[in-house]
Amino acid sequence: MYNDSVLGVAAAEASMPIRSNLSFTCNHVNLYYGSFQALKDINLKIERNKITALIGPSGCGKSTFLRTLNRMNDLVPGCRVEGEIMLDGVDAYKDVDPIVLRRHVGMVFQQPNPFPKSIYDNVAYGPRLKGITKKAELDEIVETSLRQAAIWDELKDRLKKSALGLSGGQQQRLCIARALAVNPEVLLMDEATSALDPISTAHIEDLALELKKKYTVIMVTHNMQQAKRIADRTAFFYLGEMVEYGDTQQIFDNPQKERTIRYVSGNFG
Amino acid sequence: MTVDMTNSDKQYLRGVDSGLRRAHLFDEIATAAFYIVSGSFVLLLIAFTLYVVWGGVQAISPEIFSFSETGIGNQFFNTVYLVFLSLVISVPIGIAAGIYMAEYAPEGRVTNSLRIAIETLSSLPSIVVGLFGYLVFIIMVNTQWNLFSGALAVSILSLPLITTTTYDAFKALPLGWKHGSLALGATHWETIWHVMLPASVGPIMTGIILAAGRGFGEAAALLYTAGMSTDINWSVWDITSPVCPLNPFRPGETLSLQVWASRTEATSASAGDVAAAASAVLMIMVLVFSIGARLLSRHLAKKSEGENA
Amino acid sequence: MDTSRQQNMFRREYLGKGIATVCGLFLIVLTIAIGCFLLGKGSLTFTQFDHSITEFLFSSQWKPSDTEAGGGQVGALIFIVGSILTCALALLISVPFSLCTAIFMTKISPQLGEKIIRPAVEIFVGIPSVVYGWVGLVVLVPLIKTVFHVQHGQSVLAAAIVLAVMIYPTITSVSADAIRSVNSKYIEGAYGLGSTRWQMIYKVLLPAASTGILTAIVLGLARAFGEALAVSMVIGKMRAFPDSLLAPTNNLTSAIASDMGGAMDGGEFNAALWSMALLLFIISLVFILIIHALSGRKGAAA
C-alpha cells in the first residue's frame, strides 16, 4: 500500500520470501528494573498468524514481557534487557531503531487512550508520521483500518468528531484501528478488554480472531476464560519466569507443571 | 464544665452550662467577624475599582485620549506593543523550557537546578530585574532606553510563569496519550509536538494571558529599560526612524510608568488627570484579562468534560 | 541510507529536543547570570571602594560620592530599617484580615468564597502596583494628613497600608489552599468531640494548617520587600529614621528606583545602589530557603 522499510535492514528483506512461521523468537531474556529482576530467562517462540495469550497472576511479569517486544520498556528509567529478541530474524534490540520497531509491532493498551483529536486524525496519526500527506491516500487508510477494526459503519458519519466522545468499547476499537493503520506485523494487546463491559469485550475478542488472519496477535489477559476462548497458544508466567508454554487446550486441560495446574485449577474452582 | 449531676440526672441533655453558653457566644461573634471582614474585603475591591474607573471617567477629555504628548494614546500603544514583544520572546522560550523540564530533563541535578532557577526568577523583585536589564541591555550594548530592552526585562519576569504552566500542563496529561503515540512509532519530539502540546493549549493559554496581564502593569522593571519618554510621529512608517511607532529600538514610556511619572515629575497641570485616566485604563485591562483567563479556563474545563461524557 | 535516516531523525527528534534543551538550560544560565552580575556589581562597594559590610548594613551615614574616586559614606541602615518597618507593619495589618478571609472562603461559606471571594482575590492580585501607589497617593495620603494633622501624609503608615492591601490577596489565596488541604478527619474529630465551629477553627484547623499559613506569610513578605514604585509614591523618600509611624522615611527599593538613573556608571554611588539590589536579591533567596524549610517540615509531619 505504501513504502514500508521493513525493519530497515537487509536481513529482513532476505527473510521476506520464505517467511518462517515464527514471528518473535526470545532467547534467554532477562529484564531488570535497577537491581530488581522482573523477567528471568524467558525462552519463547511466537508463531505467526496465531493468537498467543500471556497469563499469570498480577505482578508475574506478563505485561513487562509484552512491553519488551516493542521496546516500550526503554522508556522506564533504570530498565535493562539482556538476551536476544528476534523478530523475523532481526535482533529487535541490536539492529532495529525502537521507533522503527514500534511501527511494526503495534500496541493496544489496557485503558483506551485515543488522542484528544478527531476520529479521523487519530487513525491518520501513524500514517502521517510516516510522511503520508495525500488526502486520498489517508482517506483510504483510515477507511481500511476502521473496517478492519469493525467500527467503520458506526463511525463513518462522524469522522471529524472528537474521539473522546466515544464509548469505552468504541474507543478501544478505534485504538486498534489506529495501531493497524501503520500496517504492523504484530499486534500487542495489554489487557485490552479489562476496562470494558462484557459486550464490548466480546466485540474485541471477535475482532482478534478476525485479525489473526493478517497479523500476529499477542495478548496479556488476566481473564483465563478469554485466553481459553480465543488464544491458540498460551504462556503461563509466574514470578518473572515463564513456567509453561503450549497449545491453549493443553495448558488448560493437561498442564504439565505443578504451578500451572494450581493456577489454572484454582481459578476454575 | 461543671454539671450538677444530682439535679440533672435525667436532664443532662438539656443542661446548658455557662461554659457552653460562652462557647456558643464566641462562635457567633467569630462567625459575624468572618462575614464582616470578608464582606469588607469585597467592598474594598469594589470601592477601589469604582474609584479608579470613576476617576478615569471624570478625567476624560478628547485631549487625554489623544495620541500626543498630553494624552495617553501613545503610552497605551507602547504598553500593548511592549507586552506583544515580550510575549514574542518569552512564550516560545518559556514553552520550550517547560517542555524540556517535563519531558527531557534528567531527573536529579538538572531538574533540581531548573526548579531552583524558576523559583529564583519568579521571586526576583522587579526593580532588580530592571537594574539587570539596565546594565545588560542598555549600558553594556551602549544604547539608549528602548522598548525592546523593556520587553526583554518583562520577558525575564514572565518566563518562569510560562515555563511552570507548560510544565504543569504536560504533567497533568494522561500517560496513555504519550505511550499510545510512542507505540505507534512516533519519536519523543513528534509525540510532544503532535499530541501533548495540542492537548495542553488551554492551560498554557491561560498562563500566557496571566503573563500578559502582569506585563501591562509592570513598571519597576521598565523604569531604566524602556525609559520614561516617548516621541512618536504617527505619519512616519519607516521602521528605522526613531519616531516610527513600530520601531522597537526607540524609548517607549508605558501607561504604568506614566502613572508613576505623574507623581514624581508633576510638571504639567494635567498630570493628575493623565494619571487618573492611565490608571483607569490599566484597571480595565486587568479586569478584562483576569475575567478573560477565567472564562477561558472555565470554557476549556466544560469542553473537556463534554468530550469525556 | 544511514545518513538519510540520521537526517530524518534530526528533523523528527534531535532538532526539537535540541531547541527545548537549549531553552531549558537558558533559564538556568539566565538565573546564574543575574546572580553573577548582581554579585559582581554589588560587591564593588566592598572591594573597589573599600567599605566594610558592617558599615553598609549598620551605619546610617549615607553620602556616597558620585565619582569613580569614591571616598563617601555608604551606610544604608535607614533604607534597610525603612524596608523592614514598612513590611512588618504591613504584615501586622494584613495577616489577621487575610486569615479571616481565607477561613471564610473555605469553611464558613465555600459557595460565596468560590463565587465572589476567589475571583475578587484574583483581580486584586492582578492590579498593577502603580495603581495601588497612585490611589494611596491621592486617597490615603490626604486622609492621613487630615485625620492625624501631620504636615505630609506620606509616611511609614501610608506605605504599610498600601503594602498591606497589596499582599492581602497573596496571603489569602495561599492560606486558603493550606486550609482547604487540612485532612477532614481532624475537622470531623473536633466536631465529634463537641466543638463549636470557632473552637474547631482555632484549636484544630489553624494549627493543622500553620505551615501552609506561614508559607503564605513569607510569600506575602517577599512580595512586600521587593515592591518598589507603589511604596516610593507614598513613603515620602526622606532619608531619616522615622520618629513615628506618621513620619516619612525611605526604603531600599525606593532609593534604587529614584537614584539609579542619576548615578554615574562606575561611581561609588552607583556601586552602593547595586549593593542594595544585591541585598534585595539575597533577601529574596532567603525567603525561598525559608519556604523550602517550611515545606520540608510539612512533608515530615505528613
Tab-separated table of N, CA, C and O in Angstrom, chain A residues 72 75 99 102-103 107 109 113-117 125 129 162 164-165 178-179, chain B residues 176-177 179-187 190-191 194-195 199 307-309:
chain	number	residue	atom	x	y	z
A	72	MET	N	8.775	-0.807	24.673
A	72	MET	CA	8.201	0.266	25.467
A	72	MET	C	8.923	0.375	26.810
A	72	MET	O	8.890	1.411	27.468
A	75	LEU	N	11.411	3.132	27.867
A	75	LEU	CA	11.013	4.417	28.441
A	75	LEU	C	11.132	4.434	29.955
A	75	LEU	O	11.071	5.476	30.573
A	99	ILE	N	12.007	3.076	17.278
A	99	ILE	CA	10.901	3.770	16.627
A	99	ILE	C	10.417	3.002	15.403
A	99	ILE	O	9.230	2.893	15.143
A	102	ARG	N	8.535	-0.141	16.636
A	102	ARG	CA	7.174	0.083	17.144
A	102	ARG	C	6.168	0.245	16.004
A	102	ARG	O	4.979	0.058	16.202
A	103	ARG	N	6.657	0.637	14.819
A	103	ARG	CA	5.724	0.711	13.695
A	103	ARG	C	5.342	-0.661	13.199
A	103	ARG	O	4.334	-0.833	12.531
A	107	MET	N	0.545	-1.665	19.364
A	107	MET	CA	0.160	-1.993	20.731
A	107	MET	C	-1.177	-1.361	21.081
A	107	MET	O	-1.461	-0.225	20.708
A	109	PHE	N	-3.561	-0.650	24.550
A	109	PHE	CA	-3.322	-0.578	25.988
A	109	PHE	C	-4.556	-0.974	26.791
A	109	PHE	O	-5.666	-1.086	26.262
A	113	ASN	N	-6.823	4.721	24.909
A	113	ASN	CA	-6.133	6.011	25.003
A	113	ASN	C	-6.175	6.777	23.687
A	113	ASN	O	-5.136	7.154	23.157
A	114	PRO	N	-7.384	7.026	23.135
A	114	PRO	CA	-7.418	7.857	21.921
A	114	PRO	C	-6.877	9.243	22.244
A	114	PRO	O	-7.044	9.734	23.358
A	115	PHE	N	-6.211	9.861	21.263
A	115	PHE	CA	-5.705	11.215	21.465
A	115	PHE	C	-6.878	12.186	21.458
A	115	PHE	O	-7.922	11.907	20.853
A	116	PRO	N	-6.724	13.335	22.091
A	116	PRO	CA	-7.794	14.336	22.076
A	116	PRO	C	-7.875	15.006	20.706
A	116	PRO	O	-7.664	16.212	20.571
A	117	LYS	N	-8.121	14.228	19.677
A	117	LYS	CA	-8.244	14.717	18.317
A	117	LYS	C	-9.488	14.075	17.705
A	117	LYS	O	-10.151	13.275	18.352
A	125	TYR	N	-2.943	9.402	12.380
A	125	TYR	CA	-1.755	9.869	13.094
A	125	TYR	C	-0.490	9.117	12.666
A	125	TYR	O	0.513	9.727	12.297
A	129	LEU	N	2.852	10.314	10.373
A	129	LEU	CA	4.229	10.288	10.874
A	129	LEU	C	5.158	9.685	9.834
A	129	LEU	O	6.324	10.036	9.739
A	162	SER	N	-14.747	14.507	17.920
A	162	SER	CA	-13.690	14.149	18.851
A	162	SER	C	-13.776	12.685	19.248
A	162	SER	O	-14.853	12.160	19.511
A	164	LEU	N	-12.815	11.495	21.919
A	164	LEU	CA	-13.070	11.350	23.351
A	164	LEU	C	-14.560	11.191	23.643
A	164	LEU	O	-14.943	10.846	24.745
A	165	GLY	N	-15.421	11.469	22.622
A	165	GLY	CA	-16.851	11.340	22.838
A	165	GLY	C	-17.362	9.915	22.651
A	165	GLY	O	-18.533	9.649	22.879
A	178	ARG	N	-6.208	2.464	14.931
A	178	ARG	CA	-5.061	3.369	14.891
A	178	ARG	C	-3.765	2.571	14.792
A	178	ARG	O	-2.838	2.941	14.069
A	179	ALA	N	-3.702	1.464	15.544
A	179	ALA	CA	-2.492	0.642	15.500
A	179	ALA	C	-2.363	-0.058	14.144
A	179	ALA	O	-1.266	-0.225	13.624
B	176	GLY	N	-1.312	7.682	29.026
B	176	GLY	CA	-1.728	6.839	27.908
B	176	GLY	C	-1.537	7.519	26.562
B	176	GLY	O	-1.219	6.857	25.577
B	177	TRP	N	-1.745	8.839	26.494
B	177	TRP	CA	-1.588	9.542	25.223
B	177	TRP	C	-0.144	9.462	24.744
B	177	TRP	O	0.135	9.198	23.586
B	179	HIS	N	2.170	7.256	25.700
B	179	HIS	CA	2.540	5.889	25.356
B	179	HIS	C	1.893	5.445	24.055
B	179	HIS	O	2.506	4.760	23.247
B	180	GLY	N	0.618	5.858	23.873
B	180	GLY	CA	-0.069	5.496	22.635
B	180	GLY	C	0.676	5.999	21.420
B	180	GLY	O	0.853	5.282	20.433
B	181	SER	N	1.133	7.237	21.507
B	181	SER	CA	1.841	7.819	20.370
B	181	SER	C	3.188	7.135	20.155
B	181	SER	O	3.555	6.801	19.024
B	182	LEU	N	3.911	6.897	21.247
B	182	LEU	CA	5.220	6.242	21.107
B	182	LEU	C	5.059	4.838	20.541
B	182	LEU	O	5.861	4.383	19.726
B	183	ALA	N	3.982	4.152	20.962
B	183	ALA	CA	3.767	2.782	20.495
B	183	ALA	C	3.441	2.752	19.004
B	183	ALA	O	3.524	1.710	18.376
B	184	LEU	N	3.044	3.906	18.447
B	184	LEU	CA	2.788	3.952	17.010
B	184	LEU	C	4.058	4.288	16.236
B	184	LEU	O	4.023	4.515	15.035
B	185	GLY	N	5.177	4.364	16.926
B	185	GLY	CA	6.431	4.626	16.240
B	185	GLY	C	6.739	6.101	16.098
B	185	GLY	O	7.551	6.486	15.263
B	186	ALA	N	6.071	6.949	16.890
B	186	ALA	CA	6.431	8.358	16.877
B	186	ALA	C	7.677	8.554	17.727
B	186	ALA	O	7.900	7.819	18.684
B	187	THR	N	8.500	9.545	17.362
B	187	THR	CA	9.620	9.864	18.236
B	187	THR	C	9.075	10.648	19.417
B	187	THR	O	7.913	11.070	19.426
B	190	GLU	N	8.006	14.063	18.236
B	190	GLU	CA	6.744	14.018	17.478
B	190	GLU	C	5.564	13.848	18.417
B	190	GLU	O	4.500	14.448	18.225
B	191	THR	N	5.764	13.030	19.458
B	191	THR	CA	4.710	12.856	20.449
B	191	THR	C	4.385	14.174	21.136
B	191	THR	O	3.232	14.544	21.314
B	194	HIS	N	2.826	16.677	18.286
B	194	HIS	CA	1.530	16.363	17.682
B	194	HIS	C	0.453	15.988	18.690
B	194	HIS	O	-0.726	16.068	18.383
B	195	VAL	N	0.851	15.515	19.863
B	195	VAL	CA	-0.167	15.068	20.819
B	195	VAL	C	-0.170	15.911	22.093
B	195	VAL	O	-1.188	16.474	22.476
B	199	ALA	N	-2.733	19.135	23.256
B	199	ALA	CA	-3.627	18.829	24.368
B	199	ALA	C	-3.428	19.791	25.535
B	199	ALA	O	-4.260	19.869	26.431
B	307	GLU	N	-16.485	16.330	26.339
B	307	GLU	CA	-15.884	15.326	25.478
B	307	GLU	C	-15.814	13.970	26.156
B	307	GLU	O	-15.954	12.944	25.528
B	308	ASN	N	-15.594	14.024	27.460
B	308	ASN	CA	-15.454	12.752	28.153
B	308	ASN	C	-16.795	12.079	28.366
B	308	ASN	O	-16.866	10.873	28.510
B	309	ALA	N	-17.858	12.887	28.410
B	309	ALA	CA	-19.163	12.321	28.706
B	309	ALA	C	-19.634	11.423	27.572
B	309	ALA	O	-19.218	11.565	26.445
